[in-house]
Amino acid sequence: MNKILIIIQREFLSRVQKKTFLLSTILLPVLIFGFYAMIIYFSVKSDDKLHIAVAGNSGQLKDYLKDDNNLKFSFLPTADVTALQKEVDAKTYTGYIVVPDGFKGNKGDSLVYSSKSSVGLMTQDKIEDKLNAALDKVRLQHLLAPGVSVQQVDSSKAGIALKVSKEGGKTGNTGFAYGLGFISGILIYMILFIYGAMVMRGVMEEKTSRIAEVMVSSVKPFQLMMGKILGIGAVGLVQFLIWGVLMMALQLLLPVIFPQLLDQAASQAGGMQAMGGNSKQIEMVRSIMNNLNEVNIGMILVLFIFYFMGGYLLYSSMFAAVGSAVNEDPQDAQQLMLPITMPIIFSFVIMTQAINKPDGGLALFGSLFPLSSPIVMMARLPYGVPGWQIALSLALLVLGFLGTTWLAARIYRTAILMYGKKPTWKEMWKWAMRREG
């Protein structure tokens, strides 16, 4: 056991102390934050707001064509195109729209937005959607009985949120569970590939540099393999914890770097409350907060660590066996990796089905089968999973890890000292089944 701990310490420190580890661990969250900050910066710039003059027969639209953060409308009773063009040249307006007399907005009709500069497709669609929504309300007003307004019809509309309650469980939003489950499953999927391949490359490097020959003279091949797997796994866990802390810290810096976000949010909230609090944005925030309260985030985080370690240990032992069996040719490694990567890809396919039908037979199988449970079970957890299924899944995952480690260790003990011969899975199976002499 002491020898395994020494190898773990060596593997951990040799990677953590590298400049590449520090750069990748710190730079990745900073780069993500940088892209995020750029998106926010350009989205809150006031210079991008369009001021559009609506001239001519615009009285019918005045009550229904509303401003937002990117569009402002001014209504003019006359349509003097020459005067409007001068106003655009003087930058009083960004552009103008002339509504002809008798315009009804029927199918096939169109309006023209004139400006000195071109507009993007998304901006054009946004202006078009605003005009269509306003014209819909104008037409609706003509159809309503006298004394009934469009505002009264809008206020009478009610939207209900459908929650799903499993027998004996909490209610919850399926869309929220879908998103959380998909993110959790895809993270495990990426972890298995990234850190499993890291173990394989580490074993290949030691074999080609003949360091393994020196080390196996002092420790057993099994101890060497376990030390390498656990050491690299600890590196991955530390890296993920650092990423989490950095992302949370950088997220808290956003209001400091962009104080206009707070002002904008406050003004939007005030405007939304003034309109009766029926805004989709307010409802979205409330829904997210309610869903966070209804989902056991603490349990999901704890199980994420368990499935991260269990899935990593299971697959990394097989990656280590492949790394020990090949020499310097990466093409040989790619051929031998196929039987290992296929279950990971198959698990991802099951996960896409499980988040749509979390209690189906395929989802249950995938969350219990050790080769797929780390990905599939993480996708099912936000929906609520019976305790016995979680316990059975973890127990089978531990047994699967012990079985693959035993099998990989028997391949490793022979393959780590084999040079110059291109191995096959049939030959590796013989190494695993060979009795110790």
Short mmCIF file of C-alpha atoms in Angstrom, two decimals:
data_model
loop_
_atom_site.label_atom_id
_atom_site.label_comp_id
_atom_site.label_asym_id
_atom_site.label_seq_id
_atom_site.Cartn_x
_atom_site.Cartn_y
_atom_site.Cartn_z
CA MET A 1 0.00 0.00 0.00
CA ASN A 2 2.86 2.37 0.79
CA LYS A 3 4.32 1.76 -2.67
CA ILE A 4 0.98 2.62 -4.30
CA LEU A 5 0.82 5.85 -2.29
CA ILE A 6 4.33 6.76 -3.42
CA ILE A 7 3.37 6.20 -7.06
CA ILE A 8 0.16 8.23 -6.59
CA GLN A 9 2.19 11.07 -5.11
CA ARG A 10 4.68 10.91 -7.97
CA GLU A 11 1.99 10.90 -10.67
CA PHE A 12 0.05 13.69 -8.98
CA LEU A 13 2.98 16.03 -8.33
CA SER A 14 4.65 15.40 -11.70
CA ARG A 15 1.52 16.66 -13.46
CA VAL A 16 0.37 19.37 -11.06
CA GLN A 17 3.80 21.01 -11.04
CA LYS A 18 3.94 21.30 -14.84
CA LYS A 19 3.36 24.73 -16.37
CA THR A 20 0.89 23.19 -18.82
CA PHE A 21 -1.34 22.08 -15.92
CA LEU A 22 -1.32 25.53 -14.36
CA LEU A 23 -1.96 27.22 -17.69
CA SER A 24 -4.80 24.90 -18.72
CA THR A 25 -6.40 24.96 -15.27
CA ILE A 26 -6.35 28.74 -14.92
CA LEU A 27 -6.60 29.87 -18.53
CA LEU A 28 -9.65 27.78 -19.49
CA PRO A 29 -12.05 29.47 -17.01
CA VAL A 30 -10.50 32.87 -17.82
CA LEU A 31 -11.03 32.30 -21.57
CA ILE A 32 -14.62 31.18 -21.01
CA PHE A 33 -15.19 34.21 -18.78
CA GLY A 34 -13.59 36.45 -21.42
CA PHE A 35 -15.92 35.23 -24.17
CA TYR A 36 -18.85 35.52 -21.78
CA ALA A 37 -17.85 39.09 -20.86
CA MET A 38 -17.50 40.06 -24.52
CA ILE A 39 -20.99 38.79 -25.29
CA ILE A 40 -22.40 40.75 -22.35
CA TYR A 41 -20.43 43.87 -23.27
CA PHE A 42 -21.76 43.97 -26.81
CA SER A 43 -25.28 43.12 -25.66
CA VAL A 44 -25.45 46.04 -23.18
CA LYS A 45 -23.86 48.66 -25.43
CA SER A 46 -26.32 51.49 -25.83
CA ASP A 47 -24.83 52.51 -29.19
CA ASP A 48 -26.51 49.54 -30.87
CA LYS A 49 -30.04 50.77 -30.10
CA LEU A 50 -32.05 51.62 -33.22
CA HIS A 51 -34.29 54.68 -33.20
CA ILE A 52 -36.95 54.16 -35.87
CA ALA A 53 -39.42 56.79 -37.07
CA VAL A 54 -42.84 55.38 -38.03
CA ALA A 55 -44.51 57.93 -40.29
CA GLY A 56 -47.76 58.26 -42.23
CA ASN A 57 -50.73 56.14 -41.19
CA SER A 58 -48.99 55.24 -37.92
CA GLY A 59 -51.71 56.16 -35.46
CA GLN A 60 -53.12 52.64 -35.57
CA LEU A 61 -49.75 51.22 -34.47
CA LYS A 62 -48.92 53.79 -31.79
CA ASP A 63 -50.67 51.96 -28.95
CA TYR A 64 -49.24 48.55 -29.79
CA LEU A 65 -45.72 49.08 -31.17
CA LYS A 66 -43.63 49.13 -27.98
CA ASP A 67 -39.97 49.97 -27.34
CA ASP A 68 -37.46 47.50 -25.93
CA ASN A 69 -33.75 47.47 -25.09
CA ASN A 70 -32.69 47.49 -28.75
CA LEU A 71 -35.52 49.27 -30.55
CA LYS A 72 -37.13 52.67 -29.99
CA PHE A 73 -40.07 53.94 -32.05
CA SER A 74 -41.18 57.51 -32.69
CA PHE A 75 -44.51 58.17 -34.42
CA LEU A 76 -44.93 61.00 -36.92
CA PRO A 77 -48.34 62.01 -38.37
CA THR A 78 -47.00 62.98 -41.82
CA ALA A 79 -44.81 61.04 -44.25
CA ASP A 80 -42.45 63.62 -45.72
CA VAL A 81 -39.74 61.34 -47.11
CA THR A 82 -37.35 64.25 -47.81
CA ALA A 83 -37.63 65.50 -44.23
CA LEU A 84 -37.24 61.98 -42.86
CA GLN A 85 -34.11 61.45 -44.92
CA LYS A 86 -32.61 64.66 -43.52
CA GLU A 87 -33.40 63.48 -39.99
CA VAL A 88 -31.64 60.20 -40.72
CA ASP A 89 -28.63 62.08 -42.13
CA ALA A 90 -28.56 64.19 -38.96
CA LYS A 91 -28.68 60.95 -36.94
CA THR A 92 -31.91 61.94 -35.21
CA TYR A 93 -33.29 58.59 -36.34
CA THR A 94 -31.48 55.43 -37.37
CA GLY A 95 -34.08 54.78 -40.04
CA TYR A 96 -37.74 55.22 -40.87
CA ILE A 97 -40.81 53.25 -41.97
CA VAL A 98 -43.61 54.87 -43.96
CA VAL A 99 -47.07 53.34 -43.42
CA PRO A 100 -49.26 54.13 -46.49
CA ASP A 101 -52.84 55.34 -46.10
CA GLY A 102 -55.28 52.49 -45.97
CA PHE A 103 -52.59 49.95 -45.04
CA LYS A 104 -54.19 46.90 -43.41
CA GLY A 105 -51.22 44.54 -43.12
CA ASN A 106 -52.97 41.77 -45.03
CA LYS A 107 -51.19 38.73 -46.42
CA GLY A 108 -48.77 39.75 -49.16
CA ASP A 109 -48.45 43.37 -47.93
CA SER A 110 -45.06 44.75 -46.95
CA LEU A 111 -43.40 47.80 -45.41
CA VAL A 112 -39.96 49.24 -46.13
CA TYR A 113 -37.39 50.17 -43.50
CA SER A 114 -35.04 52.82 -44.91
CA SER A 115 -31.70 53.70 -43.33
CA LYS A 116 -28.16 54.74 -44.21
CA SER A 117 -26.67 51.50 -42.95
CA SER A 118 -27.54 47.87 -43.46
CA VAL A 119 -29.18 45.80 -40.72
CA GLY A 120 -28.48 42.20 -39.85
CA LEU A 121 -30.90 39.36 -40.40
CA MET A 122 -31.70 39.04 -36.67
CA THR A 123 -32.43 42.79 -36.40
CA GLN A 124 -34.66 42.65 -39.49
CA ASP A 125 -36.56 39.70 -38.02
CA LYS A 126 -36.97 41.53 -34.71
CA ILE A 127 -38.43 44.66 -36.38
CA GLU A 128 -40.67 42.45 -38.52
CA ASP A 129 -41.92 40.52 -35.46
CA LYS A 130 -42.69 43.80 -33.65
CA LEU A 131 -44.69 45.13 -36.62
CA ASN A 132 -46.60 41.86 -37.09
CA ALA A 133 -47.48 41.67 -33.39
CA ALA A 134 -48.74 45.28 -33.45
CA LEU A 135 -50.79 44.70 -36.62
CA ASP A 136 -52.31 41.54 -35.12
CA LYS A 137 -53.56 43.61 -32.21
CA VAL A 138 -54.92 46.30 -34.56
CA ARG A 139 -56.89 43.66 -36.48
CA LEU A 140 -58.07 42.10 -33.21
CA GLN A 141 -59.32 45.45 -31.98
CA HIS A 142 -61.51 45.79 -35.09
CA LEU A 143 -63.06 42.39 -34.38
CA LEU A 144 -63.83 43.05 -30.72
CA ALA A 145 -67.17 44.25 -29.46
CA PRO A 146 -67.48 47.95 -28.57
CA GLY A 147 -66.10 48.73 -25.14
CA VAL A 148 -63.69 45.76 -25.14
CA SER A 149 -60.00 46.56 -25.60
CA VAL A 150 -57.05 44.44 -26.66
CA GLN A 151 -55.45 45.12 -23.26
CA GLN A 152 -58.46 43.53 -21.57
CA VAL A 153 -58.15 40.47 -23.79
CA ASP A 154 -54.42 40.23 -23.06
CA SER A 155 -54.98 40.54 -19.31
CA SER A 156 -57.55 37.74 -19.45
CA LYS A 157 -55.00 35.32 -20.85
CA ALA A 158 -53.54 32.95 -18.28
CA GLY A 159 -50.70 30.51 -18.66
CA ILE A 160 -50.25 27.56 -16.37
CA ALA A 161 -47.05 25.65 -15.72
CA LEU A 162 -47.31 21.87 -15.79
CA LYS A 163 -45.18 20.11 -13.21
CA VAL A 164 -44.64 16.39 -12.91
CA SER A 165 -45.01 14.61 -9.59
CA LYS A 166 -43.84 11.04 -9.18
CA GLU A 167 -45.62 9.03 -6.52
CA GLY A 168 -43.87 9.67 -3.23
CA GLY A 169 -41.59 12.33 -4.72
CA LYS A 170 -41.42 16.08 -5.23
CA THR A 171 -42.92 18.02 -8.08
CA GLY A 172 -40.56 19.43 -10.67
CA ASN A 173 -40.14 20.94 -14.10
CA THR A 174 -39.27 18.39 -16.76
CA GLY A 175 -37.43 20.93 -18.91
CA PHE A 176 -35.16 21.89 -16.03
CA ALA A 177 -34.46 18.23 -15.22
CA TYR A 178 -33.76 17.60 -18.92
CA GLY A 179 -31.14 20.38 -19.04
CA LEU A 180 -29.48 19.46 -15.75
CA GLY A 181 -29.40 15.77 -16.63
CA PHE A 182 -27.95 16.39 -20.08
CA ILE A 183 -25.19 18.66 -18.71
CA SER A 184 -24.29 16.15 -15.97
CA GLY A 185 -24.18 13.25 -18.41
CA ILE A 186 -22.10 15.10 -20.99
CA LEU A 187 -19.57 16.14 -18.33
CA ILE A 188 -19.03 12.51 -17.30
CA TYR A 189 -18.81 11.56 -20.99
CA MET A 190 -16.03 14.11 -21.54
CA ILE A 191 -14.21 13.10 -18.35
CA LEU A 192 -14.03 9.45 -19.35
CA PHE A 193 -12.47 10.31 -22.71
CA ILE A 194 -10.07 13.03 -21.54
CA TYR A 195 -8.62 11.45 -18.42
CA GLY A 196 -8.79 7.87 -19.70
CA ALA A 197 -6.68 8.90 -22.70
CA MET A 198 -4.32 10.72 -20.30
CA VAL A 199 -3.72 7.46 -18.42
CA MET A 200 -3.05 5.59 -21.67
CA ARG A 201 -0.55 8.20 -22.86
CA GLY A 202 1.22 8.16 -19.49
CA VAL A 203 1.65 4.38 -19.61
CA MET A 204 2.85 4.52 -23.23
CA GLU A 205 5.44 7.19 -22.40
CA GLU A 206 6.85 5.17 -19.52
CA LYS A 207 6.99 2.04 -21.61
CA THR A 208 8.75 3.66 -24.57
CA SER A 209 11.23 5.46 -22.30
CA ARG A 210 11.97 2.16 -20.46
CA ILE A 211 11.14 3.76 -17.09
CA ALA A 212 8.59 1.00 -16.48
CA GLU A 213 11.35 -1.63 -16.58
CA VAL A 214 13.12 0.10 -13.70
CA MET A 215 9.92 0.61 -11.70
CA VAL A 216 8.64 -2.99 -11.97
CA SER A 217 11.88 -4.17 -10.42
CA SER A 218 10.76 -2.45 -7.18
CA VAL A 219 6.95 -2.66 -7.33
CA LYS A 220 4.44 -5.11 -8.72
CA PRO A 221 2.83 -4.25 -12.07
CA PHE A 222 -0.57 -4.05 -10.35
CA GLN A 223 0.75 -1.50 -7.84
CA LEU A 224 2.29 0.53 -10.66
CA MET A 225 -0.95 0.55 -12.64
CA MET A 226 -3.14 1.44 -9.63
CA GLY A 227 -0.80 4.20 -8.53
CA LYS A 228 -0.84 5.74 -12.00
CA ILE A 229 -4.64 5.52 -12.31
CA LEU A 230 -5.34 7.00 -8.87
CA GLY A 231 -2.69 9.70 -9.24
CA ILE A 232 -4.05 10.96 -12.57
CA GLY A 233 -7.61 10.67 -11.22
CA ALA A 234 -6.66 12.93 -8.31
CA VAL A 235 -5.24 15.44 -10.81
CA GLY A 236 -8.56 15.44 -12.70
CA LEU A 237 -10.60 15.88 -9.52
CA VAL A 238 -8.44 18.78 -8.33
CA GLN A 239 -8.64 20.39 -11.76
CA PHE A 240 -12.44 20.21 -11.77
CA LEU A 241 -12.65 21.67 -8.25
CA ILE A 242 -10.37 24.56 -9.24
CA TRP A 243 -12.44 25.18 -12.37
CA GLY A 244 -15.62 25.27 -10.29
CA VAL A 245 -14.20 27.73 -7.75
CA LEU A 246 -12.72 29.98 -10.47
CA MET A 247 -15.93 30.04 -12.50
CA MET A 248 -17.94 31.00 -9.41
CA ALA A 249 -15.45 33.73 -8.49
CA LEU A 250 -15.39 35.13 -12.03
CA GLN A 251 -19.18 35.05 -12.13
CA LEU A 252 -19.27 37.26 -9.01
CA LEU A 253 -16.97 39.76 -10.77
CA LEU A 254 -19.42 40.36 -13.63
CA PRO A 255 -21.49 43.03 -11.80
CA VAL A 256 -18.26 44.78 -10.78
CA ILE A 257 -16.87 44.83 -14.32
CA PHE A 258 -20.23 45.65 -15.90
CA PRO A 259 -22.17 47.82 -13.37
CA GLN A 260 -24.58 48.78 -16.15
CA LEU A 261 -25.95 45.23 -15.94
CA LEU A 262 -27.40 45.99 -12.50
CA ASP A 263 -28.94 49.26 -13.69
CA GLN A 264 -30.36 47.57 -16.75
CA ALA A 265 -31.77 44.68 -14.71
CA ALA A 266 -33.29 47.11 -12.19
CA SER A 267 -34.91 49.22 -14.92
CA GLN A 268 -36.24 46.12 -16.66
CA ALA A 269 -37.64 44.76 -13.41
CA GLY A 270 -39.34 48.08 -12.70
CA GLY A 271 -40.85 48.14 -16.16
CA MET A 272 -42.00 44.56 -15.87
CA GLN A 273 -43.67 45.16 -12.51
CA ALA A 274 -45.36 48.25 -13.91
CA MET A 275 -46.90 46.09 -16.63
CA GLY A 276 -48.38 43.75 -14.04
CA GLY A 277 -45.48 41.35 -13.57
CA ASN A 278 -46.52 39.12 -16.46
CA SER A 279 -43.10 39.23 -18.11
CA LYS A 280 -41.61 35.99 -19.37
CA GLN A 281 -38.25 37.02 -17.92
CA ILE A 282 -39.63 37.31 -14.39
CA GLU A 283 -41.40 33.98 -14.73
CA MET A 284 -38.22 32.36 -16.04
CA VAL A 285 -36.18 33.57 -13.04
CA ARG A 286 -38.86 32.40 -10.62
CA SER A 287 -39.07 29.05 -12.37
CA ILE A 288 -35.30 28.51 -12.17
CA MET A 289 -35.25 29.40 -8.46
CA ASN A 290 -38.19 27.10 -7.72
CA ASN A 291 -36.64 24.24 -9.67
CA LEU A 292 -33.34 24.64 -7.82
CA ASN A 293 -35.23 24.34 -4.54
CA GLU A 294 -37.09 21.25 -5.71
CA VAL A 295 -33.98 19.40 -6.98
CA ASN A 296 -31.60 17.91 -4.42
CA ILE A 297 -28.48 19.65 -5.75
CA GLY A 298 -26.33 18.46 -2.83
CA MET A 299 -27.10 14.81 -3.52
CA ILE A 300 -26.48 15.27 -7.25
CA LEU A 301 -23.07 16.87 -6.60
CA VAL A 302 -22.03 14.08 -4.21
CA LEU A 303 -23.15 11.39 -6.64
CA PHE A 304 -21.43 13.24 -9.48
CA ILE A 305 -18.11 12.81 -7.62
CA PHE A 306 -18.84 9.11 -6.97
CA TYR A 307 -19.76 8.42 -10.59
CA PHE A 308 -16.83 10.51 -11.80
CA MET A 309 -14.39 8.43 -9.75
CA GLY A 310 -16.16 5.11 -10.41
CA GLY A 311 -16.44 5.63 -14.16
CA TYR A 312 -12.92 6.98 -14.39
CA LEU A 313 -11.43 4.05 -12.45
CA LEU A 314 -13.37 1.53 -14.52
CA TYR A 315 -12.38 2.89 -17.92
CA SER A 316 -8.89 4.14 -17.04
CA SER A 317 -7.82 0.62 -16.05
CA MET A 318 -8.75 -0.55 -19.54
CA PHE A 319 -7.01 2.45 -21.11
CA ALA A 320 -3.93 1.58 -19.03
CA ALA A 321 -4.00 -1.99 -20.36
CA VAL A 322 -4.10 -0.68 -23.94
CA GLY A 323 -1.28 1.77 -23.22
CA SER A 324 0.88 -1.04 -21.84
CA ALA A 325 0.27 -3.25 -24.87
CA VAL A 326 1.37 -0.80 -27.59
CA ASN A 327 4.71 0.79 -28.33
CA GLU A 328 5.25 4.15 -30.01
CA ASP A 329 2.77 3.75 -32.85
CA PRO A 330 -0.41 5.73 -32.00
CA GLN A 331 -2.27 3.94 -34.79
CA ASP A 332 -1.99 0.67 -32.87
CA ALA A 333 -3.44 2.40 -29.83
CA GLN A 334 -6.38 3.74 -31.87
CA GLN A 335 -7.23 0.24 -33.11
CA LEU A 336 -7.14 -1.25 -29.60
CA MET A 337 -9.15 1.66 -28.14
CA LEU A 338 -12.22 0.91 -30.27
CA PRO A 339 -13.72 -1.78 -27.95
CA ILE A 340 -13.25 0.63 -25.03
CA THR A 341 -14.65 3.77 -26.64
CA MET A 342 -17.71 2.04 -28.12
CA PRO A 343 -19.38 1.47 -24.70
CA ILE A 344 -18.79 5.18 -23.87
CA ILE A 345 -20.42 6.26 -27.14
CA PHE A 346 -23.22 3.72 -26.62
CA SER A 347 -23.76 5.16 -23.13
CA PHE A 348 -24.17 8.62 -24.64
CA VAL A 349 -26.81 7.26 -27.04
CA ILE A 350 -28.70 5.66 -24.13
CA MET A 351 -28.43 8.96 -22.22
CA THR A 352 -30.24 10.83 -25.01
CA GLN A 353 -33.09 8.34 -24.64
CA ALA A 354 -33.00 8.34 -20.84
CA ILE A 355 -33.54 12.10 -20.51
CA ASN A 356 -36.68 11.77 -22.65
CA LYS A 357 -37.95 8.62 -20.92
CA PRO A 358 -36.14 8.40 -17.55
CA ASP A 359 -38.15 5.46 -16.23
CA GLY A 360 -38.02 3.35 -19.40
CA GLY A 361 -36.45 -0.06 -19.59
CA LEU A 362 -33.47 1.13 -21.63
CA ALA A 363 -32.79 3.97 -19.14
CA LEU A 364 -32.97 1.54 -16.21
CA PHE A 365 -30.60 -0.89 -17.89
CA GLY A 366 -28.15 1.87 -18.80
CA SER A 367 -28.12 3.28 -15.27
CA LEU A 368 -27.39 -0.14 -13.72
CA PHE A 369 -24.92 -1.58 -16.25
CA PRO A 370 -21.43 -0.59 -14.98
CA LEU A 371 -20.03 0.43 -18.37
CA SER A 372 -22.86 2.95 -18.94
CA SER A 373 -24.13 3.83 -15.45
CA PRO A 374 -21.80 6.84 -14.83
CA ILE A 375 -23.28 8.68 -17.83
CA VAL A 376 -26.88 7.41 -17.84
CA MET A 377 -27.52 7.59 -14.10
CA MET A 378 -26.28 11.19 -13.95
CA ALA A 379 -28.81 12.06 -16.67
CA ARG A 380 -31.64 10.39 -14.70
CA LEU A 381 -30.89 11.80 -11.24
CA PRO A 382 -32.60 15.22 -11.68
CA TYR A 383 -35.88 13.43 -12.48
CA GLY A 384 -35.76 11.51 -9.21
CA VAL A 385 -34.46 7.96 -8.95
CA PRO A 386 -35.45 5.41 -6.26
CA GLY A 387 -32.79 4.89 -3.62
CA TRP A 388 -32.50 1.17 -4.28
CA GLN A 389 -31.61 1.82 -7.92
CA ILE A 390 -28.86 4.28 -6.92
CA ALA A 391 -27.47 1.83 -4.34
CA LEU A 392 -27.56 -1.08 -6.80
CA SER A 393 -25.98 1.04 -9.53
CA LEU A 394 -23.11 2.09 -7.25
CA ALA A 395 -22.58 -1.48 -6.04
CA LEU A 396 -22.44 -2.81 -9.61
CA LEU A 397 -20.12 0.04 -10.58
CA VAL A 398 -17.71 -0.92 -7.78
CA LEU A 399 -17.84 -4.58 -8.83
CA GLY A 400 -17.30 -3.55 -12.45
CA PHE A 401 -14.30 -1.45 -11.47
CA LEU A 402 -12.78 -4.32 -9.48
CA GLY A 403 -13.37 -6.74 -12.37
CA THR A 404 -11.89 -4.51 -15.06
CA THR A 405 -8.96 -3.62 -12.80
CA TRP A 406 -8.21 -7.30 -12.18
CA LEU A 407 -8.44 -8.05 -15.90
CA ALA A 408 -6.38 -5.01 -16.90
CA ALA A 409 -3.73 -5.77 -14.28
CA ARG A 410 -3.19 -9.28 -15.71
CA ILE A 411 -2.74 -7.79 -19.19
CA TYR A 412 -0.55 -5.02 -17.81
CA ARG A 413 1.91 -7.33 -16.03
CA THR A 414 2.82 -9.04 -19.32
CA ALA A 415 2.33 -6.23 -21.82
CA ILE A 416 4.40 -3.60 -19.99
CA LEU A 417 7.58 -5.56 -20.71
CA MET A 418 6.70 -6.60 -24.29
CA TYR A 419 8.41 -4.69 -27.11
CA GLY A 420 8.41 -4.80 -30.89
CA LYS A 421 5.31 -6.93 -31.34
CA LYS A 422 1.96 -5.59 -32.49
CA PRO A 423 -0.62 -7.02 -30.06
CA THR A 424 -4.17 -8.12 -30.79
CA TRP A 425 -7.14 -8.40 -28.46
CA LYS A 426 -7.01 -12.19 -28.81
CA GLU A 427 -3.42 -12.19 -27.63
CA MET A 428 -4.19 -9.76 -24.79
CA TRP A 429 -7.00 -12.06 -23.67
CA LYS A 430 -4.51 -14.93 -23.48
CA TRP A 431 -2.26 -12.76 -21.30
CA ALA A 432 -5.18 -12.05 -18.99
CA MET A 433 -6.18 -15.72 -18.67
CA ARG A 434 -2.63 -17.06 -18.30
CA ARG A 435 -1.99 -18.63 -14.94
CA GLU A 436 0.77 -17.25 -12.82
CA GLY A 437 3.70 -19.60 -12.74
#
